XYZ file of C-alpha atoms in Angstrom:
605
model
C 120.741 21.835 189.989
C 122.625 19.668 187.630
C 123.393 16.190 188.838
C 126.973 15.127 189.385
C 126.799 13.157 186.147
C 125.528 16.187 184.231
C 128.330 18.258 185.725
C 130.946 15.738 184.685
C 129.623 15.717 181.126
C 129.414 19.487 180.704
C 131.972 21.211 178.548
C 134.390 23.640 180.116
C 136.082 26.530 178.355
C 138.879 28.829 179.525
C 138.289 32.444 178.531
C 140.790 35.244 179.042
C 139.486 38.808 179.336
C 141.900 41.483 178.154
C 141.682 45.206 177.744
C 143.431 48.467 178.399
C 143.219 49.772 181.967
C 139.879 51.443 182.744
C 138.230 50.174 179.575
C 135.806 48.201 181.743
C 137.196 44.702 181.830
C 136.374 44.078 185.493
C 132.866 45.437 184.990
C 132.326 43.006 182.111
C 133.407 40.110 184.312
C 131.301 41.277 187.266
C 128.290 41.626 185.025
C 128.804 38.152 183.517
C 128.947 36.675 187.014
C 125.865 38.557 188.168
C 123.748 37.969 185.075
C 124.435 34.232 185.014
C 123.726 33.718 188.714
C 127.322 32.755 189.476
C 127.620 34.935 192.576
C 127.262 33.543 196.083
C 123.801 34.140 197.570
C 123.398 37.699 198.831
C 126.800 38.864 197.532
C 125.363 41.357 195.053
C 122.986 42.832 197.644
C 125.805 42.982 200.194
C 128.014 45.067 197.905
C 125.124 47.315 196.910
C 124.308 47.933 200.577
C 127.956 48.682 201.295
C 128.019 51.264 198.526
C 124.850 52.922 199.835
C 126.267 53.143 203.355
C 129.425 54.757 202.034
C 127.665 57.021 199.544
C 129.471 55.405 196.643
C 127.904 54.550 193.319
C 127.679 50.794 192.903
C 129.914 49.270 190.219
C 129.970 45.662 189.117
C 133.753 45.810 189.142
C 133.509 45.926 192.959
C 132.339 42.312 192.865
C 135.795 41.172 191.884
C 137.417 42.985 194.791
C 134.849 41.508 197.184
C 135.373 38.026 195.817
C 139.114 38.481 196.124
C 138.698 39.291 199.811
C 136.640 36.140 200.234
C 139.259 34.096 198.471
C 141.811 35.317 200.992
C 139.504 33.931 203.656
C 139.384 30.533 202.043
C 136.369 30.813 199.767
C 136.921 29.229 196.378
C 136.088 32.056 193.984
C 138.821 34.582 193.317
C 139.418 37.483 191.020
C 142.049 35.756 188.939
C 139.887 32.780 188.051
C 136.138 33.307 188.073
C 133.567 30.719 187.201
C 130.164 30.985 185.603
C 127.952 28.755 183.549
C 125.580 29.215 180.661
C 123.074 26.725 179.330
C 125.749 25.642 176.873
C 128.785 25.038 179.080
C 130.875 26.057 182.113
C 133.355 28.908 181.795
C 136.543 29.755 183.631
C 137.379 33.432 183.312
C 141.094 34.217 183.507
C 141.421 37.763 184.692
C 144.498 39.973 185.103
C 145.267 43.663 185.635
C 144.770 45.859 182.589
C 147.988 47.841 182.719
C 151.025 46.964 180.687
C 152.383 44.543 183.268
C 149.396 42.395 182.427
C 151.285 41.253 179.368
C 153.472 39.053 181.556
C 150.460 37.480 183.214
C 148.919 36.884 179.848
C 151.935 35.032 178.570
C 152.359 32.899 181.662
C 148.800 32.349 182.770
C 146.437 32.877 179.902
C 148.413 30.875 177.398
C 145.943 28.061 177.848
C 142.906 30.162 177.013
C 140.683 28.778 174.317
C 138.843 32.050 173.745
C 139.211 35.729 174.603
C 137.061 38.783 175.265
C 138.954 41.922 174.257
C 137.467 45.097 175.741
C 137.800 48.547 174.115
C 136.339 51.766 175.526
C 133.978 53.277 172.925
C 134.676 56.792 174.168
C 138.455 56.484 174.511
C 138.924 54.291 171.478
C 141.713 51.913 170.556
C 144.786 52.314 172.731
C 148.316 51.049 172.369
C 147.645 48.217 174.765
C 144.567 47.248 172.764
C 146.871 46.581 169.834
C 149.424 44.758 171.976
C 146.715 42.521 173.398
C 145.491 41.654 169.922
C 149.026 40.853 168.824
C 149.604 38.694 171.885
C 146.388 36.739 171.389
C 147.384 36.019 167.813
C 150.888 34.972 168.859
C 149.589 32.651 171.529
C 147.264 31.036 169.053
C 144.025 32.198 170.701
C 141.903 32.476 167.597
C 138.413 32.611 169.126
C 138.104 36.283 170.010
C 135.172 38.623 170.559
C 135.826 42.362 170.725
C 133.559 44.181 173.183
C 133.148 47.911 172.520
C 132.228 49.019 176.024
C 130.795 52.224 177.505
C 128.525 52.792 174.543
C 126.460 55.015 176.844
C 129.309 57.554 176.847
C 128.943 57.983 173.069
C 125.153 58.068 173.174
C 124.916 54.545 171.770
C 126.164 55.939 168.486
C 126.603 52.882 166.258
C 128.711 55.005 163.944
C 131.373 55.172 166.649
C 131.053 51.416 167.130
C 131.416 50.792 163.384
C 134.496 53.034 163.160
C 136.213 51.115 165.957
C 135.219 47.839 164.340
C 136.725 48.881 160.997
C 139.964 50.211 162.453
C 140.550 47.320 164.821
C 139.575 44.684 162.278
C 142.195 46.112 159.918
C 144.809 45.950 162.681
C 143.946 42.406 163.685
C 144.042 41.342 160.057
C 147.690 42.408 159.929
C 148.548 40.098 162.837
C 146.554 37.228 161.390
C 143.613 37.336 163.790
C 140.006 37.340 162.638
C 137.626 38.058 165.519
C 134.362 36.177 165.674
C 132.557 39.467 166.119
C 132.271 42.895 167.707
C 129.557 43.553 170.305
C 128.538 47.071 171.394
C 127.943 46.919 175.133
C 127.463 48.928 178.266
C 128.750 46.539 180.895
C 127.680 48.799 183.741
C 124.033 48.480 182.702
C 124.241 44.932 181.373
C 123.514 46.045 177.813
C 124.126 43.153 175.392
C 125.962 41.080 177.992
C 123.382 38.382 178.691
C 120.344 40.174 177.240
C 119.930 42.088 173.992
C 119.097 45.775 173.714
C 116.145 46.671 171.436
C 118.432 48.626 169.117
C 120.822 45.718 168.545
C 120.238 42.604 166.429
C 123.534 40.754 166.796
C 124.491 38.142 169.365
C 125.051 39.096 173.007
C 128.379 38.475 174.700
C 127.049 35.279 176.242
C 125.656 34.099 172.903
C 128.999 34.795 171.235
C 130.787 32.729 173.844
C 128.332 29.882 173.552
C 128.751 29.941 169.765
C 132.471 29.213 170.044
C 133.166 25.611 169.203
C 135.116 23.725 171.790
C 138.689 23.215 170.649
C 139.051 20.033 168.699
C 138.912 17.471 171.397
C 142.237 17.334 173.187
C 141.514 13.680 173.800
C 141.555 13.049 170.055
C 145.066 14.497 169.702
C 148.311 12.531 170.124
C 149.119 11.637 173.712
C 151.391 14.125 175.464
C 152.265 14.018 179.159
C 155.012 16.462 180.217
C 156.775 14.722 183.107
C 156.392 16.825 186.238
C 158.236 14.598 188.680
C 159.239 11.064 189.569
C 158.024 9.675 192.869
C 159.846 6.740 194.402
C 158.259 4.610 197.102
C 160.091 2.275 199.404
C 158.017 1.932 202.588
C 156.482 -1.462 203.283
C 158.096 -3.109 200.303
C 156.467 -0.642 197.904
C 158.924 -0.332 195.011
C 156.810 1.802 192.710
C 158.514 4.468 190.642
C 155.699 6.746 189.492
C 156.026 9.120 186.563
C 153.731 12.007 187.470
C 152.226 14.769 185.368
C 149.090 16.108 183.747
C 147.912 14.661 180.454
C 147.858 17.622 178.070
C 146.376 15.809 175.095
C 145.294 12.362 174.032
C 144.796 9.348 176.226
C 146.801 6.405 177.509
C 145.845 2.940 178.669
C 147.522 0.147 180.573
C 149.992 -1.802 178.395
C 150.287 1.000 175.811
C 153.864 1.342 174.552
C 155.333 4.756 175.358
C 158.417 6.755 174.396
C 160.018 9.550 176.405
C 161.494 12.496 174.511
C 164.109 13.818 174.099
C 165.848 10.769 175.655
C 164.017 8.320 173.370
C 163.674 5.745 176.141
C 160.912 3.216 175.638
C 158.696 1.147 177.861
C 155.032 0.265 178.354
C 152.473 1.355 180.907
C 152.143 -1.042 183.813
C 149.627 0.844 185.954
C 147.856 4.192 185.963
C 147.730 5.553 189.483
C 145.309 8.032 191.014
C 145.546 9.698 194.419
C 143.209 8.109 196.969
C 141.517 6.089 194.258
C 142.023 2.585 192.899
C 144.369 2.265 189.904
C 142.734 3.321 186.619
C 142.821 1.525 183.299
C 143.231 4.705 181.264
C 143.817 8.441 181.594
C 142.815 11.226 179.230
C 143.564 14.907 178.570
C 143.198 17.046 181.666
C 143.888 14.252 184.135
C 146.632 14.711 186.712
C 147.962 11.202 186.927
C 150.824 8.912 187.817
C 152.108 6.104 185.637
C 154.326 3.149 186.431
C 156.223 1.340 183.698
C 157.013 -2.259 182.920
C 160.736 -1.416 182.646
C 162.370 0.747 185.277
C 163.664 3.704 183.296
C 165.593 6.658 184.548
C 163.409 9.573 183.464
C 163.955 13.219 184.287
C 161.289 15.860 184.920
C 160.795 17.868 181.747
C 160.707 14.895 179.387
C 157.662 14.466 177.181
C 155.904 11.125 177.492
C 154.225 10.044 174.241
C 152.435 6.962 172.983
C 154.718 5.003 170.683
C 151.851 4.675 168.194
C 151.313 8.452 167.980
C 153.276 10.935 165.849
C 156.492 11.848 167.637
C 157.200 15.403 168.817
C 160.098 17.408 167.432
C 163.424 17.090 169.254
C 166.176 19.585 168.646
C 168.263 22.338 170.192
C 167.375 24.960 167.566
C 163.896 26.442 167.361
C 162.499 29.068 165.014
C 160.058 30.990 167.141
C 157.832 34.020 167.228
C 158.180 35.775 170.567
C 157.065 38.849 172.426
C 159.721 40.473 174.610
C 158.831 42.244 177.873
C 162.176 42.203 179.659
C 163.617 45.354 181.152
C 166.829 44.613 179.264
C 166.789 43.657 175.572
C 166.976 40.041 174.480
C 170.603 39.821 173.439
C 172.726 37.150 171.757
C 175.347 35.674 174.051
C 173.173 36.181 177.135
C 171.913 33.032 178.844
C 168.212 32.777 179.695
C 165.908 30.020 180.872
C 163.287 28.615 178.536
C 160.197 27.021 180.075
C 158.124 24.827 177.781
C 155.545 22.595 179.439
C 157.545 21.096 182.341
C 160.931 21.437 180.639
C 163.411 24.043 181.923
C 166.537 24.513 179.834
C 169.168 27.222 179.383
C 168.666 29.043 176.096
C 170.402 31.692 174.013
C 169.341 33.934 171.177
C 171.069 32.568 168.088
C 169.593 34.786 165.379
C 167.086 37.619 164.907
C 165.246 37.177 161.636
C 162.787 40.052 161.931
C 161.433 42.505 164.493
C 158.065 44.232 164.660
C 156.667 46.839 167.049
C 153.595 45.261 168.655
C 151.715 48.559 168.888
C 152.035 49.913 165.349
C 153.341 46.796 163.592
C 156.225 48.743 162.065
C 159.130 46.513 161.048
C 162.798 46.970 161.768
C 165.536 45.441 159.678
C 169.011 44.507 160.725
C 168.340 44.351 164.445
C 170.588 41.981 166.369
C 168.655 42.176 169.633
C 164.992 42.406 170.636
C 163.832 45.465 172.560
C 161.049 45.621 175.122
C 157.575 45.183 173.593
C 159.011 44.050 170.270
C 157.594 41.045 168.488
C 160.336 39.104 166.770
C 160.932 36.044 164.716
C 164.087 34.505 166.123
C 166.147 31.373 166.285
C 166.762 30.136 169.818
C 169.328 27.528 170.756
C 168.944 25.483 173.904
C 171.801 23.979 175.862
C 170.336 20.498 175.462
C 167.766 18.877 173.175
C 164.174 19.809 173.868
C 160.973 17.932 172.927
C 158.008 19.989 171.724
C 155.312 20.309 169.094
C 154.806 23.131 166.663
C 152.252 25.566 168.066
C 150.211 25.290 164.887
C 149.758 21.581 165.549
C 149.513 21.385 169.341
C 149.396 24.591 171.341
C 149.874 23.006 174.763
C 153.376 21.789 173.930
C 154.222 24.516 171.422
C 154.090 27.626 173.644
C 156.927 28.787 175.877
C 158.108 31.565 178.138
C 161.619 32.906 178.671
C 162.864 33.809 182.138
C 165.575 36.387 182.713
C 166.829 36.851 186.274
C 163.848 35.081 187.821
C 161.311 37.183 185.892
C 159.243 36.202 182.909
C 160.722 38.382 180.193
C 159.213 36.929 177.053
C 156.970 34.321 175.583
C 155.919 32.938 172.290
C 155.257 29.974 170.093
C 157.413 27.489 168.226
C 157.148 27.873 164.458
C 159.707 25.346 163.269
C 162.196 22.796 164.515
C 165.578 23.448 162.899
C 168.426 21.019 162.432
C 170.211 20.198 165.673
C 173.539 21.863 164.910
C 174.576 22.876 168.461
C 176.018 25.857 166.628
C 176.396 28.091 169.676
C 178.252 25.385 171.611
C 180.569 24.733 168.695
C 181.143 28.472 168.248
C 181.863 28.835 171.956
C 184.467 26.066 171.889
C 186.080 27.521 168.739
C 186.285 30.999 170.229
C 187.561 29.653 173.539
C 190.285 27.612 171.905
C 191.254 30.430 169.552
C 191.845 32.679 172.539
C 193.213 30.034 174.893
C 196.339 31.365 176.580
C 198.860 28.617 177.101
C 201.589 28.637 179.722
C 205.286 28.139 179.252
C 204.944 24.359 179.670
C 203.285 22.347 176.921
C 200.794 19.616 177.735
C 203.090 17.013 176.175
C 205.858 18.042 178.583
C 203.510 17.704 181.538
C 202.327 14.282 180.346
C 205.944 13.131 179.919
C 206.797 14.200 183.458
C 203.589 12.672 184.854
C 204.210 9.485 182.854
C 200.573 9.355 181.699
C 198.270 11.201 179.374
C 195.760 13.729 180.613
C 192.182 12.502 180.631
C 188.754 13.217 182.086
C 187.211 10.002 183.440
C 183.464 10.303 183.941
C 181.699 7.670 186.048
C 177.968 7.462 185.371
C 175.159 5.360 186.736
C 172.114 5.494 188.958
C 173.759 4.985 192.356
C 175.386 8.272 193.334
C 177.075 6.856 196.441
C 178.585 3.971 194.486
C 179.870 6.371 191.825
C 181.551 8.585 194.396
C 183.100 5.551 196.089
C 184.438 4.296 192.764
C 185.760 7.724 191.733
C 187.669 8.245 194.974
C 189.047 4.688 194.933
C 190.359 5.139 191.396
C 191.915 8.466 192.368
C 193.604 6.816 195.383
C 195.115 4.023 193.298
C 196.368 6.416 190.596
C 197.852 8.756 193.194
C 199.533 5.912 195.057
C 201.094 4.851 191.762
C 202.651 8.310 191.421
C 200.229 9.827 188.927
C 198.731 13.333 188.973
C 195.127 12.357 189.642
C 192.277 14.401 191.107
C 188.704 13.502 192.035
C 186.482 16.449 191.088
C 183.352 16.270 193.247
C 180.207 17.776 191.750
C 179.089 18.964 195.161
C 182.155 21.210 195.328
C 180.924 23.135 192.303
C 177.774 24.107 194.170
C 179.812 25.674 196.956
C 182.143 27.601 194.706
C 181.741 28.179 191.021
C 177.935 27.810 191.261
C 177.386 29.855 194.415
C 175.329 32.392 192.455
C 173.657 29.884 190.153
C 169.921 29.706 189.549
C 167.742 27.969 192.120
C 165.819 26.080 189.451
C 166.878 22.464 189.968
C 166.490 21.419 186.345
C 168.448 24.352 184.968
C 170.949 24.130 187.808
C 171.898 20.593 186.828
C 172.458 21.561 183.196
C 174.584 24.492 184.281
C 176.555 22.216 186.599
C 177.417 19.881 183.737
C 178.545 22.866 181.684
C 180.698 24.160 184.528
C 182.122 20.693 185.008
C 183.146 20.579 181.357
C 184.827 23.989 181.488
C 186.662 23.181 184.698
C 187.770 19.804 183.367
C 189.214 21.568 180.318
C 191.500 23.547 182.634
C 192.471 20.614 184.831
C 193.259 18.276 181.960
C 195.280 21.059 180.332
C 197.419 20.927 183.457
C 198.201 17.303 182.577
C 196.091 15.654 185.244
C 193.933 12.586 185.254
C 190.614 14.010 186.425
C 187.912 11.684 187.743
C 184.362 12.768 188.369
C 181.024 11.122 189.125
C 177.919 12.276 187.268
C 174.886 10.408 188.607
C 172.190 9.456 186.119
C 173.881 11.216 183.252
C 172.392 10.811 179.801
C 174.013 10.782 176.398
C 173.476 14.537 176.034
C 175.447 15.192 179.221
C 178.352 13.090 177.958
C 178.332 14.772 174.544
C 178.384 18.177 176.235
C 181.335 17.180 178.427
C 183.135 15.753 175.413
C 182.672 19.021 173.505
C 183.659 21.301 176.392
C 186.703 19.233 177.367
C 188.105 19.380 173.835
C 190.822 19.166 172.673
C 191.415 16.716 175.527
C 189.329 13.548 175.470
C 187.053 11.908 177.987
C 186.637 8.307 179.067
C 183.275 7.115 180.361
C 182.666 4.330 182.853
C 179.149 3.154 183.640
C 178.130 1.337 186.792
C 175.122 -0.627 185.652
C 173.805 -4.151 185.643
C 170.455 -5.023 184.111
C 169.668 -1.287 183.922
C 172.342 -0.753 181.288
C 169.883 -0.781 178.427
C 167.439 1.317 180.377
C 169.981 4.059 180.938
C 170.410 4.072 177.184
C 173.873 5.598 176.912
C 177.043 4.484 175.171
C 180.090 4.328 177.424
C 183.647 3.001 177.170
C 183.291 0.536 180.018
C 180.381 -1.037 181.894
C 181.018 -2.276 185.421
C 178.770 -4.430 187.535
C 178.014 -2.585 190.801
C 177.823 -5.991 192.450
C 181.558 -6.535 191.904
C 183.977 -5.785 194.752
C 185.229 -2.207 194.600
C 188.826 -3.285 194.000
C 187.736 -5.335 190.992
C 185.889 -2.381 189.519
C 188.903 -0.125 189.985
C 191.142 -2.769 188.396
C 188.851 -2.931 185.371
C 189.103 0.838 184.959
C 192.855 0.654 185.385
C 193.073 -1.989 182.673
C 191.063 0.216 180.339
C 193.446 3.121 180.968
C 196.321 0.851 180.043
C 194.534 -0.499 177.001
C 193.903 3.031 175.736
C 197.565 3.969 176.355
C 196.584 6.564 178.909
C 198.745 4.702 181.375
C 201.698 3.351 179.363
C 202.835 -0.114 180.353
C 206.273 1.026 181.442
C 204.937 3.022 184.405
C 203.280 0.081 186.111
């Protein structure tokens, strides 16, 4: 048995096994487990005895079902992730059902696969799903592929049949840009060419083909990327740590390294690298689930991408040219809002443009389509509601692949081909269309402002302390109201109980949607001539720009409650107030700003 040190030094490779239903995928996996000694002691004999007692022919595919039952009882091996080892390295097999619904699992789960075994039944031949699987592997950037032509016994081990499948499927894969490492004729049931070679065959076995795959260029050697999963704050016992948690996708980081968070662009340096139930580390590398504290206390949101300042920066934009595969029950349509998940980021997204559509099964192209139908492969332009940080899939797969969620279901997935200029075109088009169709009442805004004796305005209070923001917002409303002005404090929490009652449960997307709703509602309230005050805790510059755009043609005024954290929050506001000041002084400062900007004319004081 390998020592713990040997185990730690052994390579590990994720392999996805795909294939049309009943083409023998589970048998291939069962045989790999059995022939490499990966099964628990006595498991093979137990299943064989069970089959004899029940007068059923033994099949290696039964091993997966048996292991699944054990997993349900708390044993570590399961049918979705199986483990085996060769002399070369350790393997993790990512398994999934072979029917068409597998495509969703492949997009969401197997997107991290470094290699693939694609199984085709020699007797049944290439099926529609065989082509879809090949297309998907190419799209997801899985380039190390071996095609297994299974059930050769059913065609009498006729190598002519094998060669015909190899020619036809090679030609198909060539059209989707995928060059398999090889084709292996096998009979998984009998273990032919799985781990040992048949006398009639001179090529590599399945196991030899896997071992011949080079490990992906070391992820450690790539630029550092840590998608922020969460922020943990500690307060007990004087512990004031604020830990940025996530898994290092690529590269490595060390204490005192300068880091930048994208898309916010906030900068700091690593103070400590934390590990659960272990002493602090001095560095962390790709694959490590870790926590990092910073020298400067930054406000960072889950979904940001932490990078080393010395490494090439990721792309940041709202417009992405992508290649995607659509599996949704309803077509991917422009104007419909979806959720895009890329690494740990979750952002609302819309289809901005369809540049080309291809049927994944026969690769036929369609021109002029404005939406993407189920099982289509399309090159599209997507526009997100807020800037997103990512890498091109061709440069860094881990932060260049995404999935799209429609009504809580994964409906599509793909890779980022290009970062386009950040035009916020859909937002601008939305505001233009809204204003063009805006139905005004019989009373003009100027008349309302004259009667109210002030101009309409949205005042947005931002900062880290939500309670202090609410207190300030209500106090400012009180003073304006007492002075005879039409003022209203719009509480964010009220949106959740009304306009957002049917909103998504995803916290990250929910917040973005809330800001959008706030902007739309503020547009209506300011059109009624009111001074609207709201508190938006820990807003960033993107939030303020979105509110400014949605509240147009009315304007917004921003007030930040911040002391030494002002620079850390990294946003430009009209007024910065010290939270340490008495509340009345803070309200007076805001009042003075309203006067200075002629929102409250002098004569009404």
